mmCIF file with all atom_site columns, C-alpha atoms in Angstrom:
data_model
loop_
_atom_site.group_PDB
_atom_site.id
_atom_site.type_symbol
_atom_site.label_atom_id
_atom_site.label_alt_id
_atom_site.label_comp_id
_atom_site.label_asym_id
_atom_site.label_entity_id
_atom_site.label_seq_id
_atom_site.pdbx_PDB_ins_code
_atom_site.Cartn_x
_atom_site.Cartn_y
_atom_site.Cartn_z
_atom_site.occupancy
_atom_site.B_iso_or_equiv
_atom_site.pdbx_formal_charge
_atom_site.auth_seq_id
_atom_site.auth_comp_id
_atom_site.auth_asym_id
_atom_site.auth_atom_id
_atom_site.pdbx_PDB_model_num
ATOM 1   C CA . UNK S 1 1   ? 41.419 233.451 163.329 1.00 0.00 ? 1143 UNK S CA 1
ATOM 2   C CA . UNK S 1 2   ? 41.277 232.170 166.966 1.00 0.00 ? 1144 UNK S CA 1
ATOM 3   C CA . UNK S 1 3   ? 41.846 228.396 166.923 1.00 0.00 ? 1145 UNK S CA 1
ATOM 4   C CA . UNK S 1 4   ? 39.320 226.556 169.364 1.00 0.00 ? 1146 UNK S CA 1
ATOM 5   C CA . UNK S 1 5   ? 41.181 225.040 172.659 1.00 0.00 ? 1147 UNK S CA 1
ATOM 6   C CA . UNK S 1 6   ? 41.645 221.405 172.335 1.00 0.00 ? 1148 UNK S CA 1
ATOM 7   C CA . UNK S 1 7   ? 39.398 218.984 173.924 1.00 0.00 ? 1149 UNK S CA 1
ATOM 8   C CA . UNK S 1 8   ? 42.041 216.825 175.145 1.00 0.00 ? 1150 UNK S CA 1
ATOM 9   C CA . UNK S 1 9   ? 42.644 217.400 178.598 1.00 0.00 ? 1151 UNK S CA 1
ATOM 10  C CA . UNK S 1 10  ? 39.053 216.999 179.190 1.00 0.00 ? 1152 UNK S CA 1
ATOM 11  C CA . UNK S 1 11  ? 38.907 213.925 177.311 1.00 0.00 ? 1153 UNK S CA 1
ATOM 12  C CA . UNK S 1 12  ? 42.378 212.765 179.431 1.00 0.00 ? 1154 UNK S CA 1
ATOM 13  C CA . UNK S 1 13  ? 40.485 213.338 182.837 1.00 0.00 ? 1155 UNK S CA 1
ATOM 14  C CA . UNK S 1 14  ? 37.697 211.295 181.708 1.00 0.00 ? 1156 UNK S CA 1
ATOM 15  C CA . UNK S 1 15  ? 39.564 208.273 180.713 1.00 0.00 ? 1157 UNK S CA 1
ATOM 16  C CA . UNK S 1 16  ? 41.267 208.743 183.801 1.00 0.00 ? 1158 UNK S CA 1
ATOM 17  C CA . UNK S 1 17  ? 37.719 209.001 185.895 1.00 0.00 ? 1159 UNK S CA 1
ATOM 18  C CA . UNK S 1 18  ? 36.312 205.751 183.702 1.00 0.00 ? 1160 UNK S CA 1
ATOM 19  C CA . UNK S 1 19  ? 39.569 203.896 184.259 1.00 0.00 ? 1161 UNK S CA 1
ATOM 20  C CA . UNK S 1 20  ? 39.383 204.691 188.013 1.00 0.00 ? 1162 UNK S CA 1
ATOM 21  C CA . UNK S 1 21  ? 35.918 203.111 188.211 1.00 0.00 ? 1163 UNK S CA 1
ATOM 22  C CA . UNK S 1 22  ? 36.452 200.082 185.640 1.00 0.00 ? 1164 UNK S CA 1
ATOM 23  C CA . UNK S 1 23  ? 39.748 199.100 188.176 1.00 0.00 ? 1165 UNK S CA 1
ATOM 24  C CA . UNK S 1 24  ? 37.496 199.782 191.582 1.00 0.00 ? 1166 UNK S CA 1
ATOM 25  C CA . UNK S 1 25  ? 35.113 197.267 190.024 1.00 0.00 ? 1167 UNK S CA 1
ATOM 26  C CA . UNK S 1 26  ? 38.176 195.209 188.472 1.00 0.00 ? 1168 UNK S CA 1
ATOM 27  C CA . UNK S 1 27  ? 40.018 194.619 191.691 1.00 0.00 ? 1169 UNK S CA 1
ATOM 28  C CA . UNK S 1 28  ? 37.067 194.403 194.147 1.00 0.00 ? 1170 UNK S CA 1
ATOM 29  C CA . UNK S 1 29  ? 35.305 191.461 191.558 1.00 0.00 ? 1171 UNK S CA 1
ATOM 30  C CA . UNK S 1 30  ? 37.696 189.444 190.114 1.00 0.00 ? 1172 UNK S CA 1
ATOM 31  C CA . UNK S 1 31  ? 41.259 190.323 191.409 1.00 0.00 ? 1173 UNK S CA 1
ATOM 32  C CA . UNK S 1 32  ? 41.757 187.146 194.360 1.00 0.00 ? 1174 UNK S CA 1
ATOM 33  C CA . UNK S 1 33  ? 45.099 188.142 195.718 1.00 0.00 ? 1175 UNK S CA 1
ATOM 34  C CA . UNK S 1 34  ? 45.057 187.587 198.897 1.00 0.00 ? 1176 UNK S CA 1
ATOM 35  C CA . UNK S 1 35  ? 47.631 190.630 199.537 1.00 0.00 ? 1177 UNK S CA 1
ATOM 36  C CA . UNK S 1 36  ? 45.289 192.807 198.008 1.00 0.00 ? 1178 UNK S CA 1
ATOM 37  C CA . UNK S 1 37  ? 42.315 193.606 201.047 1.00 0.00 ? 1179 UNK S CA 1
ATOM 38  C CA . UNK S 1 38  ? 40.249 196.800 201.456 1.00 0.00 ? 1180 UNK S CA 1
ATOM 39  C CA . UNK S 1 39  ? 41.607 199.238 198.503 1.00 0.00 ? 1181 UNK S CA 1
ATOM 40  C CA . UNK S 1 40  ? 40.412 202.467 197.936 1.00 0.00 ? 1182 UNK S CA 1
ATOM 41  C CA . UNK S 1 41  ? 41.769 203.888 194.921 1.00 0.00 ? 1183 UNK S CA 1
ATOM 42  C CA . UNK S 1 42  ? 41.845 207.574 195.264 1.00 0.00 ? 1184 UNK S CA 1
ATOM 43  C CA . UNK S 1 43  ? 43.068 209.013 191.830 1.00 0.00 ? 1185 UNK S CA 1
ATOM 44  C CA . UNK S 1 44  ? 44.227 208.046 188.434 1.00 0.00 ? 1186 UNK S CA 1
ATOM 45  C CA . UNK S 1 45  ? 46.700 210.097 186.178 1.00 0.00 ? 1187 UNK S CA 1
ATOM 46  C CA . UNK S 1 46  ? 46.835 208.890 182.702 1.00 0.00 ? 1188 UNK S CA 1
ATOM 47  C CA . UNK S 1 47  ? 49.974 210.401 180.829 1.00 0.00 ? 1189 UNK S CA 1
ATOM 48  C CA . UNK S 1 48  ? 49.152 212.528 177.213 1.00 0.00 ? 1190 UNK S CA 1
ATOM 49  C CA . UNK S 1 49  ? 50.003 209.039 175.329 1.00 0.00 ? 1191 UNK S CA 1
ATOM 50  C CA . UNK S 1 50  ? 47.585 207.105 177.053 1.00 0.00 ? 1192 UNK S CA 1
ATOM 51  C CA . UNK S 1 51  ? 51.235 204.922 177.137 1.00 0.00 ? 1193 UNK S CA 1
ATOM 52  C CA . UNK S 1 52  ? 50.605 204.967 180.950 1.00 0.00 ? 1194 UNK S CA 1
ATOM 53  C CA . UNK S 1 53  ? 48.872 205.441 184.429 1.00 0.00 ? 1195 UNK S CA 1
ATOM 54  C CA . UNK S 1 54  ? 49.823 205.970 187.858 1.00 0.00 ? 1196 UNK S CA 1
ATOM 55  C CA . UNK S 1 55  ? 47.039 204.813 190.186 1.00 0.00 ? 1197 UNK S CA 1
ATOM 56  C CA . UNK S 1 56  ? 46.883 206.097 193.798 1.00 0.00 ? 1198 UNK S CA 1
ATOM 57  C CA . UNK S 1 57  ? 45.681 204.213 196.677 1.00 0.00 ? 1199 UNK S CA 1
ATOM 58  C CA . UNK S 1 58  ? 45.271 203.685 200.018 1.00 0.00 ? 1200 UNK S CA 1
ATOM 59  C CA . UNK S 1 59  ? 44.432 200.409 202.180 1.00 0.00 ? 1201 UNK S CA 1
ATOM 60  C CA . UNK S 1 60  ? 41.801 200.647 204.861 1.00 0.00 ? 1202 UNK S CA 1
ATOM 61  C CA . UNK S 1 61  ? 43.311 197.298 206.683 1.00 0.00 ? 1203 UNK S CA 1
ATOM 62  C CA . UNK S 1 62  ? 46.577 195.137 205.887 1.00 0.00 ? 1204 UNK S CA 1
ATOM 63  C CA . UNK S 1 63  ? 50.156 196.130 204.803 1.00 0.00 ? 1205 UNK S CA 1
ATOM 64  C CA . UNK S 1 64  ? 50.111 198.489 202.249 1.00 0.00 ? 1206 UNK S CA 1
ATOM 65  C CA . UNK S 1 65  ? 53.763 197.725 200.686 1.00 0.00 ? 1207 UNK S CA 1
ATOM 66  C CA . UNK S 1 66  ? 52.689 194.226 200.234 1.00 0.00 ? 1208 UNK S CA 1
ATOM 67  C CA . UNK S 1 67  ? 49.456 195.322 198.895 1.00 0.00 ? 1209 UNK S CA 1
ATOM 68  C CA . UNK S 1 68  ? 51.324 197.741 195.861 1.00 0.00 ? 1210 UNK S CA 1
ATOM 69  C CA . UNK S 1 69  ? 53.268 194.584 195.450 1.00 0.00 ? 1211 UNK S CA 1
ATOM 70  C CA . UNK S 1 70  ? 50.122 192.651 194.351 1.00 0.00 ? 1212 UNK S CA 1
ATOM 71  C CA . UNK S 1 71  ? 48.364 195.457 192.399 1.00 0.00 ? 1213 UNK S CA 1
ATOM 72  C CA . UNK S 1 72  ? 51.898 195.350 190.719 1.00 0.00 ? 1214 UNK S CA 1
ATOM 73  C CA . UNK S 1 73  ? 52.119 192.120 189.685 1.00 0.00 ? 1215 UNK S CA 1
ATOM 74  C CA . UNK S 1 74  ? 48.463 192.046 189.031 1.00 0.00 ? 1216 UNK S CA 1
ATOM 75  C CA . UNK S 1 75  ? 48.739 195.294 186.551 1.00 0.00 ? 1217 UNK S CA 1
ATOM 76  C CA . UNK S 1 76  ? 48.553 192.882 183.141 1.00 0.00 ? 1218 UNK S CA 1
ATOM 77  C CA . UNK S 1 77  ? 45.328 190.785 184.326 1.00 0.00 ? 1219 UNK S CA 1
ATOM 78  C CA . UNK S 1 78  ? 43.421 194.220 184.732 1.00 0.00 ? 1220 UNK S CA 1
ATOM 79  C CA . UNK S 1 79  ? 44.747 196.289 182.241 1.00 0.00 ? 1221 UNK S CA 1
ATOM 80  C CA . UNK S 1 80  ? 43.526 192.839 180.028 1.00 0.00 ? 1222 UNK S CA 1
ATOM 81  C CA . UNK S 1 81  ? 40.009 193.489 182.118 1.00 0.00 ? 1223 UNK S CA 1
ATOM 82  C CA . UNK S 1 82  ? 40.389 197.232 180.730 1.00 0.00 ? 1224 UNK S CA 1
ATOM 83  C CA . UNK S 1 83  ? 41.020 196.530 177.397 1.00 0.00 ? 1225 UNK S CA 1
ATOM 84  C CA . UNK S 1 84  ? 37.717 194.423 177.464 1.00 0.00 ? 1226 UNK S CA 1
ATOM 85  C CA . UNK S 1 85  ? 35.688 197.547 178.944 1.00 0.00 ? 1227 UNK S CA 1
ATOM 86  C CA . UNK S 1 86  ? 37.252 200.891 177.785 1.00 0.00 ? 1228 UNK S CA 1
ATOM 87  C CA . UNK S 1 87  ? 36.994 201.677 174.120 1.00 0.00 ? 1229 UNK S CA 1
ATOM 88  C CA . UNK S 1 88  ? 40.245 203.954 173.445 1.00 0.00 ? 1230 UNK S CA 1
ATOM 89  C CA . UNK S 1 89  ? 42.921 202.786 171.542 1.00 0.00 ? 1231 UNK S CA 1
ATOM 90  C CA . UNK S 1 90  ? 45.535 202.358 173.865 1.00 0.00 ? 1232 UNK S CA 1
ATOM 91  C CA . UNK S 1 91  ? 44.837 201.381 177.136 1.00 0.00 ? 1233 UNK S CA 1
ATOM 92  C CA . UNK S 1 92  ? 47.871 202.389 179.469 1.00 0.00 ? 1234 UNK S CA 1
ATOM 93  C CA . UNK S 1 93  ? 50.262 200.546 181.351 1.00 0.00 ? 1235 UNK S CA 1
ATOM 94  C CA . UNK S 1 94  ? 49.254 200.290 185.275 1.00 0.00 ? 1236 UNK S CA 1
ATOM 95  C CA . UNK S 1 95  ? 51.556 201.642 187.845 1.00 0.00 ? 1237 UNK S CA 1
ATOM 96  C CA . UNK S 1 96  ? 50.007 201.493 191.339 1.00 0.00 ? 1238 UNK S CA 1
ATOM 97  C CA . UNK S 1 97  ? 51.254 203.913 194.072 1.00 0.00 ? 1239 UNK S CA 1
ATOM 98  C CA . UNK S 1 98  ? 50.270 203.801 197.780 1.00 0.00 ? 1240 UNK S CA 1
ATOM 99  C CA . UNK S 1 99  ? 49.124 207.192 198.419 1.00 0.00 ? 1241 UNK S CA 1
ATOM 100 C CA . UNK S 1 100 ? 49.417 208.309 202.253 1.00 0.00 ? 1242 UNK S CA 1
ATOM 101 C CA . UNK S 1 101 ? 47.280 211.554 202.307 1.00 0.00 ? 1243 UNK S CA 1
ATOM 102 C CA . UNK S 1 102 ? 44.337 209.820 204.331 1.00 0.00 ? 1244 UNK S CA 1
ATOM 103 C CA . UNK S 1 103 ? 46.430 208.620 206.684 1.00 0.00 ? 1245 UNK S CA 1
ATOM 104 C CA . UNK S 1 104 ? 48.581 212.759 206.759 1.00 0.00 ? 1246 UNK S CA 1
ATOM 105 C CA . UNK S 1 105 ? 44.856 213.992 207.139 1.00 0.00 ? 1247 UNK S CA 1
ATOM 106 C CA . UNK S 1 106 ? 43.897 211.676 209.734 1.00 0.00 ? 1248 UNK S CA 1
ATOM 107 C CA . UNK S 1 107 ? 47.248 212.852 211.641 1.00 0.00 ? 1249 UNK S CA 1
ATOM 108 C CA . UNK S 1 108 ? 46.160 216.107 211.381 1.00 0.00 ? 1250 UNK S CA 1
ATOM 109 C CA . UNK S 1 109 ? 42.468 215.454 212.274 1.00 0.00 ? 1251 UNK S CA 1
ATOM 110 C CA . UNK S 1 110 ? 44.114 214.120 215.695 1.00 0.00 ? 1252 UNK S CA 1
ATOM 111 C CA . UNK S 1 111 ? 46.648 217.386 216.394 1.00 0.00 ? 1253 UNK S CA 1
ATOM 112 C CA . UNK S 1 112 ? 43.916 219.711 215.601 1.00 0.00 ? 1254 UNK S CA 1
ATOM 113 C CA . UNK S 1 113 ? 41.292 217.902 218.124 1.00 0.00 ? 1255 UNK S CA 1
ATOM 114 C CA . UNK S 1 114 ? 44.482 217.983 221.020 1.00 0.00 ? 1256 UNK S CA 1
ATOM 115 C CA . UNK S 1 115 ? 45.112 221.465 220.363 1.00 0.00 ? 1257 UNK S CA 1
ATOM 116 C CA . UNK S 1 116 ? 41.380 222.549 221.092 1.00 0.00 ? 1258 UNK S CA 1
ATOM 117 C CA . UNK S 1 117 ? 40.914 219.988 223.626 1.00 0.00 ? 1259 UNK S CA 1
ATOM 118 C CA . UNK S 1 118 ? 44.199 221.694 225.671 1.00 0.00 ? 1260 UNK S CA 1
ATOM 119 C CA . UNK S 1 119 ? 42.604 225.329 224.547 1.00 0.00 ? 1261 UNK S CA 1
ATOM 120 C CA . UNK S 1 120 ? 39.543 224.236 226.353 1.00 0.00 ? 1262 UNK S CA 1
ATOM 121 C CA . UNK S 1 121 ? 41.435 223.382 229.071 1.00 0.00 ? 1263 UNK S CA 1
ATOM 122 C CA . UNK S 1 122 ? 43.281 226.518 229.484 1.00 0.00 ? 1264 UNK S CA 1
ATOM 123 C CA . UNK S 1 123 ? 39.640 228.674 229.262 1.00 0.00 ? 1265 UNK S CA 1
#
């Protein structure tokens, strides 16, 4: 008898989406650090436990070290504001990470217009 494949990383990804959106709202409403500016968080990834999840980010303006700091130490007031808006059993521990890929695509945005501008150039 086949067994049917468990709904569970599908359910994982959505807590993960939901907790994504509930901490954009979170942080851009109620969190008044002053550390903590423009934030765009640009993933979530909730371990199988729900024990915890890494959040990535990235900071349109402001010092982004000092800005992890404050989502840091500002990880038990929201996961409190999650616990009041998710309805799962366990809702993880927060660990914020500054995530650079914006900033490695932008780099790359700006060798890939030099290269054609210099091909252009050449022709």
């Amino acid at each position: 008898m086949a067994r049917k494949p468990s709904s569970t990383p599908n359910r994982s990804f959505k807590v993960a989406d939901q907790i994504q959106r509930d901490l954009a709202e979170l942080i851009a409403r109620e969190l008044k650090d002053p550390r903590v500016g423009m934030v765009t968080l640009q993933g979530v990834e909730v371990t199988p436990d729900y024990a915890h999840a890494k959040v990535h980010f990235s900071v349109l303006n402001g010092d982004a070290k000092a800005c992890a700091e404050g989502l840091n130490q500002a990880a038990g007031f929201l996961r409190n504001g999650l616990f009041k808006r998710l309805h799962i059993h366990t809702v993880p521990t927060l660990h914020f990470v500054f995530d650079r890929t914006p900033e490695h695509a932008s780099d790359m945005n700006a060798l890939i217009a030099k290269a054609v501008s210099s091909k252009a150039k050449e022709d």
